[in-house]
CSV table of C-alpha atoms and ligand atoms in Angstrom, one decimal:
chain,number,residue,atom,x,y,z
J,28,UNK,CA,50.2,34.6,-82.6
J,29,UNK,CA,51.7,33.2,-79.5
J,30,UNK,CA,55.3,32.0,-79.4
J,31,UNK,CA,55.6,27.9,-79.3
J,32,UNK,CA,56.8,27.0,-76.6
J,33,UNK,CA,60.4,26.0,-76.2
J,34,UNK,CA,61.8,23.5,-74.7
J,35,UNK,CA,59.7,19.7,-75.4
J,36,UNK,CA,56.7,19.7,-74.4
J,37,UNK,CA,54.7,18.1,-71.8
J,38,UNK,CA,51.7,17.4,-73.2
J,39,UNK,CA,51.9,15.5,-76.0
J,40,UNK,CA,49.1,14.6,-77.2
J,41,UNK,CA,48.2,11.3,-78.3
J,42,UNK,CA,45.7,9.6,-81.0
J,43,UNK,CA,43.1,6.9,-79.5
J,44,UNK,CA,40.9,4.9,-81.6
J,45,UNK,CA,40.7,8.2,-84.2
J,46,UNK,CA,40.1,11.4,-81.6
J,47,UNK,CA,42.4,13.0,-79.8
J,48,UNK,CA,43.2,13.3,-76.3
J,49,UNK,CA,45.2,15.3,-74.3
J,50,UNK,CA,47.3,14.2,-71.3
J,51,UNK,CA,46.4,15.5,-68.5
J,52,UNK,CA,49.6,17.1,-66.1
J,53,UNK,CA,51.6,15.7,-64.4
J,54,UNK,CA,54.4,17.0,-62.3
J,55,UNK,CA,56.0,13.6,-62.5
J,56,UNK,CA,58.9,14.6,-66.0
J,57,UNK,CA,58.9,18.5,-65.0
J,58,UNK,CA,61.3,16.1,-61.2
J,59,UNK,CA,62.8,14.0,-63.9
J,60,UNK,CA,63.8,16.3,-66.1
J,61,UNK,CA,65.6,18.6,-63.3
J,62,UNK,CA,67.2,15.1,-62.3
J,63,UNK,CA,68.3,14.8,-65.4
J,64,UNK,CA,70.0,18.0,-65.7
J,65,UNK,CA,70.7,18.0,-62.8
J,66,UNK,CA,72.9,14.6,-63.1
J,67,UNK,CA,74.8,15.6,-66.1
J,68,UNK,CA,76.7,18.2,-64.2
J,69,UNK,CA,77.5,16.4,-60.5
J,70,UNK,CA,77.3,13.5,-59.4
J,71,UNK,CA,73.5,13.4,-56.5
J,72,UNK,CA,73.7,11.2,-53.9
J,73,UNK,CA,70.9,10.2,-51.4
J,74,UNK,CA,70.0,12.3,-48.9
J,75,UNK,CA,70.1,10.3,-45.8
J,76,UNK,CA,66.5,12.2,-45.4
J,77,UNK,CA,65.4,9.3,-48.2
J,78,UNK,CA,64.9,6.9,-45.5
J,79,UNK,CA,62.4,8.7,-44.3
J,80,UNK,CA,60.5,10.6,-46.7
J,81,UNK,CA,59.6,8.3,-49.5
J,82,UNK,CA,56.7,8.1,-49.6
J,83,UNK,CA,52.3,9.0,-48.5
J,84,UNK,CA,49.3,8.3,-49.2
J,85,UNK,CA,46.7,11.0,-48.6
J,86,UNK,CA,44.2,10.7,-46.0
J,87,UNK,CA,41.5,11.0,-48.9
J,88,UNK,CA,42.8,7.2,-50.2
J,89,UNK,CA,43.5,8.6,-54.0
J,90,UNK,CA,46.3,10.8,-53.3
J,91,UNK,CA,49.3,10.0,-53.6
J,92,UNK,CA,53.6,12.1,-52.1
J,93,UNK,CA,56.3,11.2,-53.7
J,94,UNK,CA,59.5,12.5,-51.9
J,95,UNK,CA,63.0,12.9,-53.4
J,96,UNK,CA,66.4,14.1,-51.9
J,97,UNK,CA,69.8,14.5,-52.9
J,98,UNK,CA,73.2,15.9,-51.9
J,99,UNK,CA,76.3,16.8,-54.8
J,100,UNK,CA,78.9,19.0,-53.7
J,101,UNK,CA,78.1,22.4,-53.8
J,102,UNK,CA,74.6,21.1,-52.7
J,103,UNK,CA,73.3,20.8,-49.0
J,104,UNK,CA,69.9,18.8,-50.2
J,105,UNK,CA,68.5,19.1,-53.6
J,106,UNK,CA,64.8,17.7,-53.0
J,107,UNK,CA,61.6,17.5,-54.4
J,108,UNK,CA,57.6,16.8,-53.3
J,109,UNK,CA,54.8,15.7,-56.1
J,110,UNK,CA,51.2,15.7,-54.5
J,111,UNK,CA,49.8,13.0,-57.3
J,112,UNK,CA,45.9,13.3,-56.6
J,113,UNK,CA,45.7,12.6,-60.7
J,114,UNK,CA,43.5,15.4,-62.9
J,115,UNK,CA,41.6,17.2,-59.7
J,116,UNK,CA,45.4,17.7,-57.7
J,117,UNK,CA,48.6,18.8,-58.4
J,118,UNK,CA,51.3,20.0,-56.4
J,119,UNK,CA,55.1,20.1,-57.3
J,120,UNK,CA,57.2,21.7,-54.6
J,121,UNK,CA,61.1,21.8,-55.6
J,122,UNK,CA,64.2,23.1,-54.0
J,123,UNK,CA,68.1,23.3,-53.8
J,124,UNK,CA,69.2,24.4,-51.2
J,125,UNK,CA,73.3,25.2,-51.4
J,126,UNK,CA,76.0,24.8,-49.1
J,127,UNK,CA,77.0,27.3,-46.7
J,128,UNK,CA,79.7,27.9,-48.3
J,129,UNK,CA,78.5,28.6,-51.3
J,130,UNK,CA,75.7,32.2,-51.7
J,131,UNK,CA,74.2,31.3,-54.1
J,132,UNK,CA,70.7,32.0,-54.9
J,133,UNK,CA,67.7,28.7,-53.1
J,134,UNK,CA,66.2,26.9,-56.2
J,135,UNK,CA,63.0,26.9,-56.1
J,136,UNK,CA,59.9,26.0,-58.3
J,137,UNK,CA,56.3,25.6,-56.5
J,138,UNK,CA,53.5,25.3,-58.5
J,139,UNK,CA,49.5,24.0,-57.0
J,140,UNK,CA,47.7,22.8,-60.3
J,141,UNK,CA,43.6,22.6,-58.6
J,142,UNK,CA,41.4,20.9,-60.9
J,143,UNK,CA,41.9,24.4,-63.8
J,144,UNK,CA,43.3,26.8,-61.7
J,145,UNK,CA,47.2,27.1,-60.9
J,146,UNK,CA,49.5,29.6,-58.7
J,147,UNK,CA,52.7,29.4,-60.1
J,148,UNK,CA,56.1,31.2,-58.2
J,149,UNK,CA,59.2,30.0,-59.7
J,150,UNK,CA,62.4,32.0,-58.6
J,151,UNK,CA,65.8,31.7,-57.5
J,152,UNK,CA,65.4,33.1,-54.4
J,153,UNK,CA,68.1,35.5,-53.2
J,154,UNK,CA,70.1,34.7,-50.1
J,155,UNK,CA,70.4,38.5,-49.7
J,156,UNK,CA,68.2,41.7,-50.0
J,157,UNK,CA,68.3,42.6,-54.0
J,158,UNK,CA,66.9,45.9,-52.6
J,159,UNK,CA,68.8,47.1,-50.4
J,160,UNK,CA,72.1,44.5,-51.7
J,161,UNK,CA,72.9,46.0,-55.0
J,162,UNK,CA,76.4,44.6,-54.7
J,163,UNK,CA,74.3,40.7,-55.1
J,164,UNK,CA,71.6,42.0,-56.9
J,165,UNK,CA,73.8,42.5,-59.6
J,166,UNK,CA,76.3,39.4,-59.0
J,167,UNK,CA,74.0,36.7,-59.4
J,168,UNK,CA,70.9,38.9,-62.0
J,169,UNK,CA,71.9,41.1,-63.7
J,170,UNK,CA,72.9,38.2,-66.6
J,171,UNK,CA,69.2,36.5,-65.7
J,172,UNK,CA,67.1,39.5,-67.1
J,173,UNK,CA,66.1,38.5,-70.9
J,174,UNK,CA,65.0,35.0,-69.0
J,175,UNK,CA,62.9,36.5,-66.7
J,176,UNK,CA,62.4,39.3,-69.7
J,177,UNK,CA,60.8,35.7,-72.5
J,178,UNK,CA,58.7,34.9,-69.2
J,179,UNK,CA,56.9,37.0,-68.1
J,180,UNK,CA,54.5,38.4,-70.7
J,181,UNK,CA,54.1,34.7,-71.6
J,182,UNK,CA,53.7,34.5,-67.0
J,183,UNK,CA,51.8,37.4,-66.5
J,184,UNK,CA,52.2,38.7,-62.5
J,185,UNK,CA,49.8,36.9,-60.7
J,186,UNK,CA,48.7,40.1,-58.9
J,187,UNK,CA,48.3,40.9,-54.7
J,188,UNK,CA,50.4,38.8,-52.6
J,189,UNK,CA,51.5,38.3,-48.9
J,190,UNK,CA,53.7,42.0,-48.6
J,191,UNK,CA,56.4,39.7,-46.4
J,192,UNK,CA,56.8,36.7,-49.3
J,193,UNK,CA,58.5,40.0,-52.1
J,194,UNK,CA,61.7,40.0,-49.8
J,195,UNK,CA,62.4,36.5,-50.8
J,196,UNK,CA,61.8,37.6,-53.8
J,197,UNK,CA,64.4,38.4,-56.5
J,198,UNK,CA,63.8,40.7,-59.3
J,199,UNK,CA,63.5,37.0,-62.2
J,200,UNK,CA,60.9,35.7,-60.1
J,201,UNK,CA,57.6,33.9,-61.7
J,202,UNK,CA,54.7,35.1,-59.4
J,203,UNK,CA,51.5,33.9,-61.9
J,204,UNK,CA,48.5,33.4,-61.5
J,205,UNK,CA,46.3,30.6,-64.9
J,206,UNK,CA,43.5,28.7,-66.0
J,207,UNK,CA,45.2,25.4,-67.6
J,208,UNK,CA,46.0,24.4,-70.6
J,209,UNK,CA,47.9,22.6,-73.0
J,210,UNK,CA,49.7,25.6,-74.0
J,211,UNK,CA,50.1,26.8,-71.1
J,212,UNK,CA,52.2,23.5,-69.1
J,213,UNK,CA,54.4,23.4,-72.2
J,214,UNK,CA,55.1,27.2,-71.4
J,215,UNK,CA,55.2,26.3,-67.4
J,216,UNK,CA,57.4,23.3,-68.5
J,217,UNK,CA,60.3,25.7,-70.7
J,218,UNK,CA,60.3,28.3,-68.0
J,219,UNK,CA,61.2,25.8,-64.9
J,220,UNK,CA,63.8,24.0,-67.0
J,221,UNK,CA,64.9,26.7,-68.3
J,222,UNK,CA,65.2,28.4,-65.0
J,223,UNK,CA,66.8,25.1,-62.7
J,224,UNK,CA,69.4,25.1,-65.7
J,225,UNK,CA,70.3,28.9,-65.2
J,226,UNK,CA,70.7,27.7,-61.7
J,227,UNK,CA,72.7,25.3,-62.8
J,228,UNK,CA,75.0,27.1,-64.0
J,229,UNK,CA,75.4,29.9,-60.9
J,230,UNK,CA,76.8,26.6,-59.6
J,231,UNK,CA,78.6,25.3,-61.3
J,232,UNK,CA,80.6,28.2,-61.4
J,233,UNK,CA,80.5,29.6,-57.7
J,234,UNK,CA,83.6,29.1,-56.1
J,235,UNK,CA,84.0,28.1,-52.2
J,236,UNK,CA,83.8,31.0,-49.4
J,237,UNK,CA,86.9,30.5,-47.2
J,238,UNK,CA,86.7,33.6,-44.8
J,239,UNK,CA,84.4,32.5,-42.4
J,240,UNK,CA,82.6,35.4,-41.0
J,241,UNK,CA,81.3,35.5,-45.1
J,242,UNK,CA,80.2,31.2,-44.1
J,243,UNK,CA,78.1,32.2,-41.1
J,244,UNK,CA,76.5,34.8,-43.0
J,245,UNK,CA,75.8,32.4,-46.2
J,246,UNK,CA,74.3,30.0,-43.0
J,247,UNK,CA,73.0,32.0,-40.3
J,248,UNK,CA,70.4,34.4,-44.5
J,249,UNK,CA,70.2,31.0,-45.7
J,250,UNK,CA,68.0,29.4,-41.4
J,251,UNK,CA,66.3,32.6,-41.1
J,252,UNK,CA,65.0,31.8,-44.9
J,253,UNK,CA,63.6,28.3,-44.5
J,254,UNK,CA,62.4,29.2,-40.5
J,255,UNK,CA,60.4,31.8,-42.5
J,256,UNK,CA,58.8,29.4,-44.6
J,257,UNK,CA,58.3,26.0,-42.0
J,258,UNK,CA,56.7,28.6,-40.2
J,259,UNK,CA,54.4,30.7,-43.1
J,260,UNK,CA,54.7,28.6,-45.9
J,261,UNK,CA,51.1,28.6,-47.8
J,262,UNK,CA,51.1,25.3,-49.0
J,263,UNK,CA,50.6,23.5,-44.9
J,264,UNK,CA,47.8,24.4,-44.3
J,265,UNK,CA,46.9,22.0,-47.5
J,266,UNK,CA,49.2,19.6,-47.1
J,267,UNK,CA,47.9,18.7,-43.1
J,268,UNK,CA,44.3,18.0,-44.7
J,269,UNK,CA,46.2,15.8,-47.4
J,270,UNK,CA,47.8,14.0,-44.6
J,271,UNK,CA,47.0,14.9,-41.0
J,272,UNK,CA,48.9,17.2,-38.6
J,273,UNK,CA,51.3,15.3,-37.6
J,274,UNK,CA,52.8,14.0,-40.6
J,275,UNK,CA,52.5,17.8,-42.8
J,276,UNK,CA,54.3,19.5,-39.6
J,277,UNK,CA,57.1,16.4,-40.1
J,278,UNK,CA,57.2,17.0,-43.8
J,279,UNK,CA,57.9,21.1,-43.6
J,280,UNK,CA,60.6,20.8,-40.8
J,281,UNK,CA,62.5,17.7,-41.1
J,282,UNK,CA,62.0,17.5,-45.0
J,283,UNK,CA,61.0,20.6,-47.3
J,284,UNK,CA,62.9,22.9,-45.3
J,285,UNK,CA,65.1,21.2,-43.4
J,286,UNK,CA,68.5,22.2,-41.2
J,287,UNK,CA,66.6,24.5,-39.2
J,288,UNK,CA,68.7,22.7,-36.3
J,289,UNK,CA,72.3,22.6,-38.1
J,290,UNK,CA,71.9,25.8,-39.7
J,291,UNK,CA,71.2,28.5,-36.5
J,292,UNK,CA,69.5,28.9,-32.8
J,293,UNK,CA,67.6,31.6,-34.0
J,294,UNK,CA,63.3,31.1,-33.4
J,295,UNK,CA,60.8,32.7,-35.5
J,296,UNK,CA,60.5,35.3,-33.4
J,297,UNK,CA,64.1,36.1,-33.1
J,298,UNK,CA,63.7,36.8,-37.3
J,299,UNK,CA,60.0,38.6,-36.6
J,300,UNK,CA,59.7,39.6,-33.4
J,301,UNK,CA,56.6,41.5,-35.3
J,302,UNK,CA,54.6,37.7,-35.5
J,303,UNK,CA,55.1,38.2,-31.4
J,304,UNK,CA,51.3,38.0,-29.5
J,305,UNK,CA,51.5,39.3,-26.6
J,306,UNK,CA,51.1,35.9,-24.4
J,307,UNK,CA,54.9,35.3,-26.6
J,308,UNK,CA,53.2,33.1,-28.7
J,309,UNK,CA,53.4,33.5,-32.6
J,310,UNK,CA,50.7,35.2,-34.2
J,311,UNK,CA,49.3,32.7,-37.0
J,312,UNK,CA,48.6,34.7,-39.7
J,313,UNK,CA,50.8,34.4,-42.2
J,314,UNK,CA,50.7,37.9,-42.8
J,315,UNK,CA,51.1,40.2,-40.7
J,316,UNK,CA,51.4,43.0,-42.9
J,317,UNK,CA,48.2,41.8,-45.8
J,318,UNK,CA,49.1,41.6,-49.1
J,319,UNK,CA,50.0,44.3,-51.9
J,320,UNK,CA,52.0,45.1,-55.4
J,321,UNK,CA,48.8,44.2,-57.8
J,322,UNK,CA,51.6,44.4,-60.8
J,323,UNK,CA,55.2,43.3,-60.9
J,324,UNK,CA,56.5,45.7,-58.6
J,325,UNK,CA,60.3,45.1,-61.0
J,326,UNK,CA,61.3,46.6,-64.3
J,327,UNK,CA,63.5,45.5,-67.1
J,328,UNK,CA,67.4,46.0,-65.9
J,329,UNK,CA,65.9,44.6,-61.8
J,330,UNK,CA,65.0,47.4,-60.2
J,331,UNK,CA,63.2,47.9,-57.8
J,332,UNK,CA,59.9,49.6,-58.4
J,333,UNK,CA,57.7,48.7,-56.2
J,334,UNK,CA,56.5,50.6,-53.2
J,335,UNK,CA,57.8,48.4,-49.2
S,24,BLA,C1,48.6,30.8,-53.1
S,24,BLA,N1,51.1,29.9,-53.3
S,24,BLA,C2,50.1,31.4,-52.6
S,24,BLA,C3,50.4,32.4,-52.9
S,24,BLA,C4,51.8,32.2,-53.3
S,24,BLA,C5,52.4,31.0,-53.3
S,24,BLA,C6,52.9,33.5,-53.2
S,24,BLA,C7,49.6,33.5,-53.1
S,24,BLA,C8,48.8,34.1,-51.4
S,24,BLA,C9,49.9,34.0,-50.8
S,24,BLA,O1,50.4,35.1,-50.8
S,24,BLA,O2,50.6,33.9,-50.0
S,24,BLA,C10,54.0,30.9,-52.9
S,24,BLA,N2,54.9,31.7,-51.4
S,24,BLA,C11,55.1,31.4,-52.3
S,24,BLA,C12,56.8,30.6,-52.2
S,24,BLA,C13,57.2,31.2,-51.6
S,24,BLA,C14,56.6,32.3,-51.1
S,24,BLA,C15,56.6,29.6,-52.8
S,24,BLA,O3,56.8,33.0,-50.4
S,24,BLA,C16,58.2,31.2,-51.1
S,24,BLA,C17,58.9,32.3,-50.7
S,24,BLA,N3,51.6,26.0,-52.7
S,24,BLA,C18,52.6,24.9,-53.0
S,24,BLA,C19,52.5,23.9,-51.8
S,24,BLA,C20,51.3,23.8,-52.0
S,24,BLA,C21,50.2,24.5,-52.8
S,24,BLA,C22,53.4,22.3,-52.2
S,24,BLA,O4,54.2,25.7,-52.0
S,24,BLA,C23,50.2,22.2,-51.7
S,24,BLA,C24,50.0,21.8,-50.6
S,24,BLA,C25,49.2,25.5,-52.0
S,24,BLA,N4,49.2,27.7,-53.2
S,24,BLA,C26,48.6,27.0,-52.2
S,24,BLA,C27,47.7,27.7,-51.8
S,24,BLA,C28,47.0,29.0,-52.0
S,24,BLA,C29,48.5,28.6,-52.1
S,24,BLA,C30,46.6,26.3,-51.7
S,24,BLA,C31,45.7,29.2,-51.7
S,24,BLA,C32,45.7,29.9,-50.7
S,24,BLA,C33,45.7,30.3,-49.8
S,24,BLA,O5,46.0,31.6,-50.4
S,24,BLA,O6,46.7,30.6,-48.9
């Protein structure tokens, strides 16, 4: 028998005129619940970004994009994008970026649902390399390994992925693909809320760094992360198709991966020189290394078992 989802369900079946109709998936509820949970712990202030980014209409005239953004004492930016294209397209991109005084991981939920396909990444993205920096791995992920254990059987490894992505993922990452069913969306909702609560908990407990050197290391690590994602995120093609090139670039640079101006001055090629073309421009490829990691390269103890 399949284990039951643990949190409240998303796909409430409603009886309409004697027949059972299942409400289609919408990521609206995911965002709502995450914000409720955040407000239980911290006082959220609207981000100054909210004025410029609140909603957009897709060029197909039937897709809506909703943006929300906040700040909190330990959170530089908490932002969410919900793309609502009805039953044929639902996207959630929800992230929490800590202030540089904290070496907290970056909360990352990227859920793409089109017709019946789901492409899912859910993680507390590490600020530092968790393969070489065992201290960082132990500090944040050791206690969370049981959480990953709970979900990786229900949400198994999604197969080969852009190799560079793996360096941005943690030992508890959920990378999965599945065909839509109400049950799977309930499992996803459970995992999302459990992971987010885990992030809120470590955020609550985090103490502010006072060492200037450490603060600037945190700042550069976050800047490098933002620089990669603003340039190479797999979602950007679809965003360009939905809202056009200029608006998509603006959304990616100034909303989704906001902070590159303030947090540092290094360029993409400073961080990732292997992407430099002969004429000095950035290689358009999404990945130089190609795709790999057929199976989950982390074991149950959080040790890396893949080959780099
Ligand atoms: C595919 N999205 C993917 C894949 C990953 C991610 C791993 C599989 C293909 C690949 O390996 O690149 C997600 N990759 C991530 C995330 C990180 C990363 C979250 O490195 C973070 C560090 N996805 C979105 C959004 C959209 C989206 C907002 O997050 C659309 C607006 C779409 N993702 C999308 C699509 C695909 C995809 C269409 C399949 C097409 C493709 O592989 O390029």
